[in-house]
mmCIF file of C-alpha atoms in Angstrom:
data_model
loop_
_atom_site.group_PDB
_atom_site.id
_atom_site.type_symbol
_atom_site.label_atom_id
_atom_site.label_comp_id
_atom_site.label_asym_id
_atom_site.label_seq_id
_atom_site.Cartn_x
_atom_site.Cartn_y
_atom_site.Cartn_z
ATOM 1 C CA MET A 980 13.385 28.743 -23.039
ATOM 2 C CA ILE A 981 10.676 27.155 -20.864
ATOM 3 C CA ARG A 982 9.096 25.468 -23.893
ATOM 4 C CA ASP A 983 12.486 24.061 -24.994
ATOM 5 C CA SER A 984 13.119 22.745 -21.484
ATOM 6 C CA LEU A 985 9.716 21.045 -21.452
ATOM 7 C CA LYS A 986 10.408 19.437 -24.805
ATOM 8 C CA LEU A 987 13.738 18.140 -23.524
ATOM 9 C CA LEU A 988 12.071 16.675 -20.431
ATOM 10 C CA LEU A 989 9.418 15.093 -22.643
ATOM 11 C CA ARG A 990 11.984 13.440 -24.861
ATOM 12 C CA MET A 991 13.656 12.013 -21.771
ATOM 13 C CA ALA A 992 10.306 10.779 -20.408
ATOM 14 C CA LEU A 993 9.179 9.280 -23.706
ATOM 15 C CA GLY A 994 12.555 7.587 -24.005
ATOM 16 C CA ARG A 995 11.804 5.888 -20.696
ATOM 17 C CA TYR A 996 8.453 4.635 -21.984
ATOM 18 C CA ASN A 997 10.077 3.282 -25.152
ATOM 19 C CA LYS A 998 12.698 1.505 -23.071
ATOM 20 C CA ILE A 999 10.099 -0.101 -20.787
ATOM 21 C CA VAL A 1000 7.959 -1.294 -23.684
ATOM 22 C CA TYR A 1001 10.772 -2.749 -25.781
ATOM 23 C CA GLN A 1002 12.593 -4.299 -22.826
ATOM 24 C CA ASN A 1003 9.382 -6.162 -21.993
ATOM 25 C CA ALA A 1004 8.226 -6.913 -25.526
ATOM 26 C CA GLU A 1005 8.069 -10.631 -24.698
ATOM 27 C CA PHE A 1006 5.238 -9.896 -22.253
ATOM 28 C CA LEU A 1007 3.203 -7.429 -24.356
ATOM 29 C CA ARG A 1008 0.649 -7.882 -27.126
ATOM 30 C CA ASN A 1009 1.469 -6.534 -30.553
ATOM 31 C CA GLY A 1010 0.006 -3.145 -31.382
ATOM 32 C CA VAL A 1011 0.281 0.570 -30.775
ATOM 33 C CA TYR A 1012 0.905 1.765 -27.207
ATOM 34 C CA LYS A 1013 -0.063 5.180 -25.852
ATOM 35 C CA VAL A 1014 0.613 7.021 -22.608
ATOM 36 C CA ASN A 1015 -2.108 8.526 -20.425
ATOM 37 C CA LYS A 1016 -1.927 12.248 -19.689
ATOM 38 C CA THR A 1017 -0.450 11.788 -16.191
ATOM 39 C CA GLY A 1018 2.368 9.660 -17.566
ATOM 40 C CA THR A 1019 1.619 6.785 -15.188
ATOM 41 C CA ILE A 1020 0.089 4.243 -17.589
ATOM 42 C CA VAL A 1021 1.168 2.868 -20.958
ATOM 43 C CA TYR A 1022 -1.684 1.023 -22.657
ATOM 44 C CA LEU A 1023 -2.571 -0.814 -25.873
ATOM 45 C CA GLU A 1024 -4.643 1.684 -27.820
ATOM 46 C CA ASP A 1025 -6.741 -0.658 -29.985
ATOM 47 C CA ARG A 1026 -7.520 -3.115 -27.186
ATOM 48 C CA TYR A 1027 -8.791 -1.146 -24.203
ATOM 49 C CA ASP A 1028 -10.837 1.887 -23.356
ATOM 50 C CA ILE A 1029 -8.475 3.519 -20.895
ATOM 51 C CA SER A 1030 -11.293 5.436 -19.185
ATOM 52 C CA ASN A 1031 -12.908 2.173 -18.073
ATOM 53 C CA ILE A 1032 -9.642 0.961 -16.579
ATOM 54 C CA LEU A 1033 -8.965 4.206 -14.750
ATOM 55 C CA ALA A 1034 -12.501 4.155 -13.351
ATOM 56 C CA SER A 1035 -11.667 1.016 -11.356
ATOM 57 C CA ASN A 1036 -10.202 1.359 -7.892
ATOM 58 C CA MET A 1037 -7.176 -0.663 -8.996
ATOM 59 C CA PHE A 1038 -5.685 2.481 -10.517
ATOM 60 C CA ASP A 1039 -6.130 5.229 -7.973
ATOM 61 C CA ILE A 1040 -3.514 7.674 -9.262
ATOM 62 C CA LYS A 1041 -4.823 10.940 -7.840
ATOM 63 C CA TYR A 1042 -1.537 11.511 -6.018
ATOM 64 C CA ASN A 1043 0.280 11.505 -9.362
ATOM 65 C CA LYS A 1044 -1.789 14.227 -11.028
ATOM 66 C CA VAL A 1045 0.278 17.186 -12.212
ATOM 67 C CA ASN A 1046 -0.320 20.212 -14.383
ATOM 68 C CA LEU A 1047 1.284 19.156 -17.642
ATOM 69 C CA GLY A 1048 0.278 22.215 -19.687
ATOM 70 C CA ILE A 1049 1.495 21.844 -23.277
ATOM 71 C CA THR A 1050 2.951 18.418 -22.490
ATOM 72 C CA GLU A 1051 -0.523 16.907 -22.222
ATOM 73 C CA ARG A 1052 -1.209 17.474 -25.921
ATOM 74 C CA ILE A 1053 2.092 15.860 -26.875
ATOM 75 C CA LEU A 1054 1.577 12.840 -24.623
ATOM 76 C CA LYS A 1055 -1.835 12.178 -26.127
ATOM 77 C CA LYS A 1056 -0.197 11.875 -29.553
ATOM 78 C CA PHE A 1057 2.693 9.729 -28.354
ATOM 79 C CA PHE A 1058 2.674 6.079 -29.400
ATOM 80 C CA ILE A 1059 4.983 3.051 -29.541
ATOM 81 C CA PRO A 1060 4.486 0.493 -32.347
ATOM 82 C CA LEU A 1061 5.302 -3.029 -31.166
ATOM 83 C CA GLN A 1062 5.484 -6.146 -33.337
ATOM 84 C CA THR A 1063 7.040 -9.351 -31.980
ATOM 85 C CA ASP A 1064 6.401 -13.088 -31.981
ATOM 86 C CA ASN A 1065 3.473 -14.500 -29.994
ATOM 87 C CA LYS A 1066 4.144 -15.000 -26.314
ATOM 88 C CA ARG A 1067 2.546 -16.723 -23.297
ATOM 89 C CA ILE A 1068 1.857 -13.525 -21.355
ATOM 90 C CA GLN A 1069 0.051 -10.940 -23.455
ATOM 91 C CA GLY A 1070 0.151 -7.733 -21.469
ATOM 92 C CA GLU A 1071 -1.994 -4.804 -22.535
ATOM 93 C CA LEU A 1072 -1.309 -2.193 -19.873
ATOM 94 C CA VAL A 1073 1.804 -1.093 -17.958
ATOM 95 C CA LEU A 1074 1.375 0.719 -14.641
ATOM 96 C CA LEU A 1075 4.349 2.826 -13.542
ATOM 97 C CA THR A 1076 4.458 2.949 -9.744
ATOM 98 C CA SER A 1077 5.349 6.015 -7.691
ATOM 99 C CA SER A 1078 8.380 4.247 -6.176
ATOM 100 C CA LYS A 1079 10.036 3.860 -9.624
ATOM 101 C CA GLN A 1080 11.549 0.623 -8.311
ATOM 102 C CA GLU A 1081 9.022 -1.485 -10.150
ATOM 103 C CA TYR A 1082 6.246 -1.477 -12.715
ATOM 104 C CA LYS A 1083 3.324 -3.803 -13.351
ATOM 105 C CA ILE A 1084 2.169 -5.368 -16.622
ATOM 106 C CA PHE A 1085 -1.475 -6.470 -16.801
ATOM 107 C CA ASP A 1086 -2.651 -9.306 -19.053
ATOM 108 C CA TYR A 1087 -6.454 -9.087 -19.115
ATOM 109 C CA THR A 1088 -6.779 -11.987 -21.566
ATOM 110 C CA ASN A 1089 -5.069 -14.637 -19.444
ATOM 111 C CA ASN A 1090 -5.526 -12.948 -16.043
ATOM 112 C CA TYR A 1091 -1.881 -12.359 -15.118
ATOM 113 C CA VAL A 1092 -0.105 -9.516 -13.338
ATOM 114 C CA LEU A 1093 3.626 -9.347 -13.905
ATOM 115 C CA THR A 1094 5.703 -7.136 -11.594
ATOM 116 C CA VAL A 1095 9.137 -6.196 -12.914
ATOM 117 C CA PHE A 1096 11.757 -4.804 -10.503
ATOM 118 C CA SER A 1097 14.542 -2.358 -11.306
ATOM 119 C CA ASP A 1098 17.017 -3.979 -8.911
ATOM 120 C CA TYR A 1099 17.556 -7.409 -7.418
ATOM 121 C CA GLU A 1100 17.330 -6.254 -3.785
ATOM 122 C CA SER A 1101 13.762 -4.969 -4.271
ATOM 123 C CA PHE A 1102 12.805 -8.198 -6.029
ATOM 124 C CA LYS A 1103 14.346 -10.354 -3.297
ATOM 125 C CA ASN A 1104 12.582 -8.447 -0.510
ATOM 126 C CA ARG A 1105 9.185 -8.684 -2.221
ATOM 127 C CA LYS A 1106 9.624 -12.386 -2.962
ATOM 128 C CA GLU A 1107 10.533 -13.089 0.656
ATOM 129 C CA SER A 1108 7.549 -11.079 1.954
ATOM 130 C CA MET A 1109 5.055 -12.808 -0.346
ATOM 131 C CA ILE A 1110 6.297 -16.289 0.568
ATOM 132 C CA TYR A 1111 6.203 -15.371 4.256
ATOM 133 C CA TYR A 1112 2.717 -13.846 4.364
ATOM 134 C CA LYS A 1113 0.853 -16.228 2.064
ATOM 135 C CA ARG A 1114 0.757 -18.773 4.908
ATOM 136 C CA PHE A 1115 -1.473 -16.489 6.944
ATOM 137 C CA PHE A 1116 -3.331 -14.124 4.639
ATOM 138 C CA PRO A 1117 -5.456 -14.571 1.484
ATOM 139 C CA MET A 1118 -3.447 -13.457 -1.528
ATOM 140 C CA PRO A 1119 -3.698 -13.838 -5.325
ATOM 141 C CA THR A 1120 -2.131 -17.036 -6.638
ATOM 142 C CA ILE A 1121 1.619 -16.700 -7.246
ATOM 143 C CA TYR A 1122 2.655 -18.450 -10.474
ATOM 144 C CA ASN A 1123 6.335 -17.690 -10.794
ATOM 145 C CA PHE A 1124 9.365 -15.950 -9.281
ATOM 146 C CA ASN A 1125 12.078 -15.305 -11.874
ATOM 147 C CA ASP A 1126 15.287 -14.456 -10.038
ATOM 148 C CA LYS A 1127 17.336 -13.916 -13.193
ATOM 149 C CA LYS A 1128 14.984 -11.400 -14.819
ATOM 150 C CA ARG A 1129 13.649 -9.990 -11.516
ATOM 151 C CA TYR A 1130 9.929 -10.452 -12.060
ATOM 152 C CA ILE A 1131 6.957 -12.027 -10.299
ATOM 153 C CA ILE A 1132 3.849 -13.405 -12.024
ATOM 154 C CA GLU A 1133 0.607 -13.411 -10.048
ATOM 155 C CA GLU A 1134 -3.072 -14.013 -10.653
ATOM 156 C CA LEU A 1135 -4.977 -10.981 -11.926
ATOM 157 C CA VAL A 1136 -8.004 -10.867 -9.648
ATOM 158 C CA LYS A 1137 -11.251 -9.896 -11.350
ATOM 159 C CA PHE A 1138 -12.564 -7.994 -8.410
ATOM 160 C CA LYS A 1139 -15.811 -6.411 -7.332
ATOM 161 C CA LYS A 1140 -16.178 -3.107 -5.546
ATOM 162 C CA ILE A 1141 -16.227 -3.552 -1.779
ATOM 163 C CA GLU A 1142 -19.635 -2.299 -0.708
ATOM 164 C CA ASN A 1143 -19.736 -3.448 2.918
ATOM 165 C CA THR A 1144 -16.456 -2.036 4.196
ATOM 166 C CA ARG A 1145 -17.286 -2.745 7.837
ATOM 167 C CA ASN A 1146 -17.913 -6.490 7.454
ATOM 168 C CA ASN A 1147 -14.883 -7.037 5.239
ATOM 169 C CA PHE A 1148 -12.701 -5.039 7.600
ATOM 170 C CA LYS A 1149 -13.694 -7.370 10.427
ATOM 171 C CA LYS A 1150 -12.873 -10.409 8.282
ATOM 172 C CA ILE A 1151 -9.395 -9.031 7.669
ATOM 173 C CA LEU A 1152 -8.767 -8.450 11.379
ATOM 174 C CA TYR A 1153 -9.412 -12.109 12.194
ATOM 175 C CA TYR A 1154 -6.611 -13.289 9.900
ATOM 176 C CA TYR A 1155 -4.158 -11.667 12.303
ATOM 177 C CA PHE A 1156 -4.963 -14.026 15.192
ATOM 178 C CA SER A 1157 -3.140 -17.023 13.735
ATOM 179 C CA TYR A 1158 -0.393 -14.787 12.377
ATOM 180 C CA PHE A 1159 0.290 -13.170 15.763
ATOM 181 C CA GLN A 1160 0.227 -16.588 17.402
ATOM 182 C CA TYR A 1161 2.909 -17.733 14.968
ATOM 183 C CA CYS A 1162 5.006 -14.630 15.723
ATOM 184 C CA LYS A 1163 4.771 -15.267 19.460
ATOM 185 C CA GLU A 1164 5.583 -18.971 19.237
ATOM 186 C CA ASN A 1165 8.553 -18.360 16.931
ATOM 187 C CA ASN A 1166 10.012 -15.392 18.825
ATOM 188 C CA GLN A 1167 9.323 -13.009 15.968
ATOM 189 C CA VAL A 1168 8.114 -10.220 18.217
ATOM 190 C CA GLU A 1169 9.926 -7.302 19.773
ATOM 191 C CA TYR A 1170 8.658 -5.471 22.853
ATOM 192 C CA ILE A 1171 9.542 -1.789 22.569
ATOM 193 C CA LYS A 1172 9.034 0.911 25.174
ATOM 194 C CA ILE A 1173 7.507 4.191 24.061
ATOM 195 C CA SER A 1174 10.571 5.961 25.482
ATOM 196 C CA ASN A 1175 12.585 4.298 22.701
ATOM 197 C CA LEU A 1176 10.338 5.832 20.044
ATOM 198 C CA LYS A 1177 11.076 9.449 20.888
ATOM 199 C CA PRO A 1178 10.875 11.412 17.602
ATOM 200 C CA ASP A 1179 13.318 13.997 16.305
ATOM 201 C CA ARG A 1180 12.585 17.690 16.901
ATOM 202 C CA ARG A 1181 11.878 18.403 13.243
ATOM 203 C CA TYR A 1182 8.119 18.798 13.634
ATOM 204 C CA ARG A 1183 6.555 20.289 16.730
ATOM 205 C CA PHE A 1184 3.252 18.446 16.271
ATOM 206 C CA ILE A 1185 4.902 15.011 16.416
ATOM 207 C CA GLU A 1186 7.053 16.131 19.315
ATOM 208 C CA LYS A 1187 3.929 17.285 21.199
ATOM 209 C CA LEU A 1188 2.353 13.865 20.636
ATOM 210 C CA TYR A 1189 5.269 12.253 22.411
ATOM 211 C CA GLU A 1190 5.229 14.834 25.213
ATOM 212 C CA SER A 1191 1.534 14.113 25.812
ATOM 213 C CA PHE A 1192 2.316 10.587 27.035
ATOM 214 C CA SER A 1193 2.205 10.126 30.795
ATOM 215 C CA ARG A 1194 5.176 8.689 32.711
ATOM 216 C CA ASP A 1195 3.492 5.291 32.833
ATOM 217 C CA GLU A 1196 2.743 5.417 29.105
ATOM 218 C CA VAL A 1197 6.334 6.285 28.231
ATOM 219 C CA ASN A 1198 7.434 3.137 30.070
ATOM 220 C CA CYS A 1199 4.732 1.018 28.445
ATOM 221 C CA GLU A 1200 5.853 -1.822 26.162
ATOM 222 C CA VAL A 1201 4.199 -2.309 22.778
ATOM 223 C CA PRO A 1202 4.543 -5.548 20.753
ATOM 224 C CA PHE A 1203 6.103 -5.036 17.313
ATOM 225 C CA VAL A 1204 5.973 -7.637 14.518
ATOM 226 C CA ARG A 1205 6.199 -7.614 10.731
ATOM 227 C CA MET A 1206 3.037 -6.080 9.292
ATOM 228 C CA HIS A 1207 1.597 -5.288 5.857
ATOM 229 C CA GLY A 1208 2.331 -1.603 6.356
ATOM 230 C CA ASP A 1209 -0.117 -0.218 3.775
ATOM 231 C CA LEU A 1210 -3.475 -1.856 4.472
ATOM 232 C CA TRP A 1211 -6.343 0.127 2.957
ATOM 233 C CA LYS A 1212 -9.303 -0.518 0.706
ATOM 234 C CA SER A 1213 -7.386 -0.343 -2.588
ATOM 235 C CA ASN A 1214 -5.044 -3.086 -1.372
ATOM 236 C CA VAL A 1215 -7.920 -5.422 -0.496
ATOM 237 C CA LEU A 1216 -9.703 -7.028 -3.445
ATOM 238 C CA LEU A 1217 -12.995 -8.897 -3.433
ATOM 239 C CA ASP A 1218 -12.943 -11.592 -6.116
ATOM 240 C CA GLU A 1219 -15.876 -12.980 -8.097
ATOM 241 C CA ASN A 1220 -16.541 -15.525 -5.330
ATOM 242 C CA LEU A 1221 -16.633 -12.690 -2.768
ATOM 243 C CA ASP A 1222 -13.356 -13.921 -1.230
ATOM 244 C CA LEU A 1223 -10.855 -11.344 0.009
ATOM 245 C CA LYS A 1224 -7.384 -11.010 -1.516
ATOM 246 C CA ILE A 1225 -4.746 -8.753 0.037
ATOM 247 C CA ILE A 1226 -2.186 -7.270 -2.366
ATOM 248 C CA ASP A 1227 0.812 -4.896 -2.469
ATOM 249 C CA TRP A 1228 3.138 -5.965 0.348
ATOM 250 C CA GLU A 1229 5.999 -3.633 -0.603
ATOM 251 C CA ARG A 1230 5.736 -1.549 2.585
ATOM 252 C CA SER A 1231 5.963 -4.554 4.876
ATOM 253 C CA ALA A 1232 8.110 -3.784 7.919
ATOM 254 C CA VAL A 1233 8.148 -4.104 11.715
ATOM 255 C CA PHE A 1234 5.315 -2.122 13.297
ATOM 256 C CA PRO A 1235 3.023 -2.229 16.365
ATOM 257 C CA VAL A 1236 0.420 -5.010 16.170
ATOM 258 C CA PHE A 1237 -2.375 -2.444 15.726
ATOM 259 C CA TYR A 1238 -0.636 -0.630 12.847
ATOM 260 C CA ASP A 1239 -2.513 -2.260 9.961
ATOM 261 C CA MET A 1240 -5.875 -1.833 11.680
ATOM 262 C CA PHE A 1241 -5.322 1.875 12.257
ATOM 263 C CA THR A 1242 -3.865 2.408 8.775
ATOM 264 C CA PHE A 1243 -7.105 1.107 7.290
ATOM 265 C CA ILE A 1244 -9.202 3.291 9.629
ATOM 266 C CA LEU A 1245 -7.142 6.433 8.944
ATOM 267 C CA ASN A 1246 -7.353 5.997 5.174
ATOM 268 C CA GLU A 1247 -11.103 5.424 5.323
ATOM 269 C CA VAL A 1248 -11.524 8.783 7.064
ATOM 270 C CA THR A 1249 -8.984 10.887 5.166
ATOM 271 C CA LEU A 1250 -9.304 9.369 1.658
ATOM 272 C CA ASN A 1251 -12.779 7.856 1.496
ATOM 273 C CA LYS A 1252 -14.540 10.261 3.905
ATOM 274 C CA ASN A 1253 -15.911 7.281 5.814
ATOM 275 C CA GLN A 1254 -16.036 7.846 9.588
ATOM 276 C CA GLU A 1255 -17.781 4.554 10.404
ATOM 277 C CA LEU A 1256 -14.754 2.435 11.362
ATOM 278 C CA LEU A 1257 -13.158 5.159 13.479
ATOM 279 C CA ASP A 1258 -16.419 5.760 15.342
ATOM 280 C CA GLU A 1259 -16.709 2.039 16.011
ATOM 281 C CA PHE A 1260 -13.144 1.904 17.319
ATOM 282 C CA LEU A 1261 -13.750 4.862 19.642
ATOM 283 C CA ASN A 1262 -17.053 3.342 20.804
ATOM 284 C CA GLY A 1263 -15.321 0.081 21.743
ATOM 285 C CA SER A 1264 -16.506 -2.169 18.907
ATOM 286 C CA TYR A 1265 -12.955 -3.501 18.381
ATOM 287 C CA ASP A 1266 -11.959 -3.741 22.051
ATOM 288 C CA ASP A 1267 -12.400 -7.529 22.035
ATOM 289 C CA VAL A 1268 -10.189 -7.907 18.964
ATOM 290 C CA LEU A 1269 -7.410 -5.720 20.350
ATOM 291 C CA ASP A 1270 -7.704 -7.388 23.740
ATOM 292 C CA GLU A 1271 -7.176 -10.812 22.111
ATOM 293 C CA TYR A 1272 -4.233 -9.467 20.104
ATOM 294 C CA TYR A 1273 -2.573 -8.287 23.293
ATOM 295 C CA LYS A 1274 -3.312 -11.496 25.199
ATOM 296 C CA ILE A 1275 -1.401 -13.458 22.568
ATOM 297 C CA PHE A 1276 1.688 -11.464 23.602
ATOM 298 C CA ASN A 1277 0.897 -11.765 27.334
ATOM 299 C CA LEU A 1278 0.015 -8.105 27.606
ATOM 300 C CA GLN A 1279 -3.107 -6.223 28.620
ATOM 301 C CA TYR A 1280 -4.938 -3.886 26.265
ATOM 302 C CA ASP A 1281 -6.246 -0.766 28.022
ATOM 303 C CA LYS A 1282 -9.628 -0.153 26.441
ATOM 304 C CA GLU A 1283 -10.048 3.038 28.493
ATOM 305 C CA ASN A 1284 -7.011 4.636 26.858
ATOM 306 C CA LYS A 1285 -7.610 4.362 23.116
ATOM 307 C CA LYS A 1286 -5.871 7.696 22.501
ATOM 308 C CA PHE A 1287 -2.574 6.183 23.600
ATOM 309 C CA TYR A 1288 -2.578 3.499 20.892
ATOM 310 C CA PHE A 1289 -3.604 5.875 18.140
ATOM 311 C CA LYS A 1290 -0.930 8.395 19.087
ATOM 312 C CA VAL A 1291 1.693 5.633 18.919
ATOM 313 C CA PHE A 1292 0.347 4.722 15.480
ATOM 314 C CA ILE A 1293 0.602 8.323 14.214
ATOM 315 C CA MET A 1294 4.204 8.499 15.447
ATOM 316 C CA MET A 1295 5.000 5.299 13.544
ATOM 317 C CA MET A 1296 3.312 6.634 10.405
ATOM 318 C CA TYR A 1297 5.476 9.722 10.698
ATOM 319 C CA ARG A 1298 8.645 7.632 11.015
ATOM 320 C CA ASP A 1299 7.735 5.299 8.138
ATOM 321 C CA ARG A 1300 5.866 7.492 5.666
ATOM 322 C CA TRP A 1301 5.940 11.191 6.484
ATOM 323 C CA THR A 1302 9.477 12.067 7.611
ATOM 324 C CA ASP A 1303 10.343 13.909 4.392
ATOM 325 C CA CYS A 1304 6.896 15.230 3.500
ATOM 326 C CA PHE A 1305 5.109 15.886 6.779
ATOM 327 C CA GLU A 1306 4.617 19.588 6.029
ATOM 328 C CA LYS A 1307 2.240 18.513 3.223
ATOM 329 C CA CYS A 1308 -0.023 16.444 5.461
ATOM 330 C CA GLU A 1309 0.516 18.000 8.897
ATOM 331 C CA LYS A 1310 -2.689 20.064 8.823
ATOM 332 C CA THR A 1311 -4.774 17.071 7.659
ATOM 333 C CA ILE A 1312 -3.409 14.827 10.413
ATOM 334 C CA LYS A 1313 -3.637 17.522 13.084
ATOM 335 C CA ASP A 1314 -7.247 18.302 12.141
ATOM 336 C CA PHE A 1315 -8.056 14.590 12.096
ATOM 337 C CA MET A 1316 -6.627 14.066 15.593
ATOM 338 C CA GLU A 1317 -8.280 17.181 17.045
ATOM 339 C CA CYS A 1318 -11.704 16.630 15.454
ATOM 340 C CA ASN A 1319 -11.838 13.088 16.806
ATOM 341 C CA ARG A 1320 -10.430 14.068 20.216
ATOM 342 C CA LEU A 1321 -7.427 11.767 19.849
ATOM 343 C CA LEU A 1322 -4.892 14.270 21.222
#
């Protein structure tokens, strides 16, 4: 019974891969396509060594790993033959994203990335975000928005591994000065009191964070603007000229002005086991940057109360990312906050 159920699920999954490949045949090179064992990548078998691609930090799919059991052997044998006329974009690899609202096709010959969206609303939101942010932040070149077919074509950045995280992190922070100035001058900022961010009573840890604020802190106003929302090392590329390119703006939303900075720091500690940036923040190395951020909005940054800002950040992460899955990461976040005396 279990084996029959697995086979049924496999047929459904493989049907999805077939559909994706043939629906996008105009963007793919001719050949035989296979699926990697996690079911997240469809690739041209005779063109690329998949292990080399997966070794790059562009495809960090650890969160998608599952125990496939007998399905792994079947997936390794699965293939899709594709034969069509020549086309301008010659994709060789399809990355299926965790959101299932989009997938990316990579053309390593002509250096294109094509993002295809499942619905028009997702496409429209991404298009608007990319047009908005490219005025302020370094991004890959955008070649085309196709409203009818719901896809975006961008430059495929041939990137190098970021070795000096600290220096590149500082470079990123300075791009926000002109952006925040624009937000202030164009009334694209909202000042929100901490009392208006009171969380639900679903998780005691988050509730305790809120209760730990003093009366003055609860009445404190924090500037909120549109932010990247998912700034971490894998979303920052270093091209062949050592210029930074920021990618993946799908989580862009309204957050506190320090949200992107702390997202990067948190991910460095929890994912990359790098404590350097957090230690520098706690030691005051970024006080000048945060002070200038706050001055833009006519507010004062309290460098003696760094815990306050990080607790606000964790509450926002909970609201944006962890509401439905906090039980899976609660211990990690609690240990992180306690070990670094941020509670």
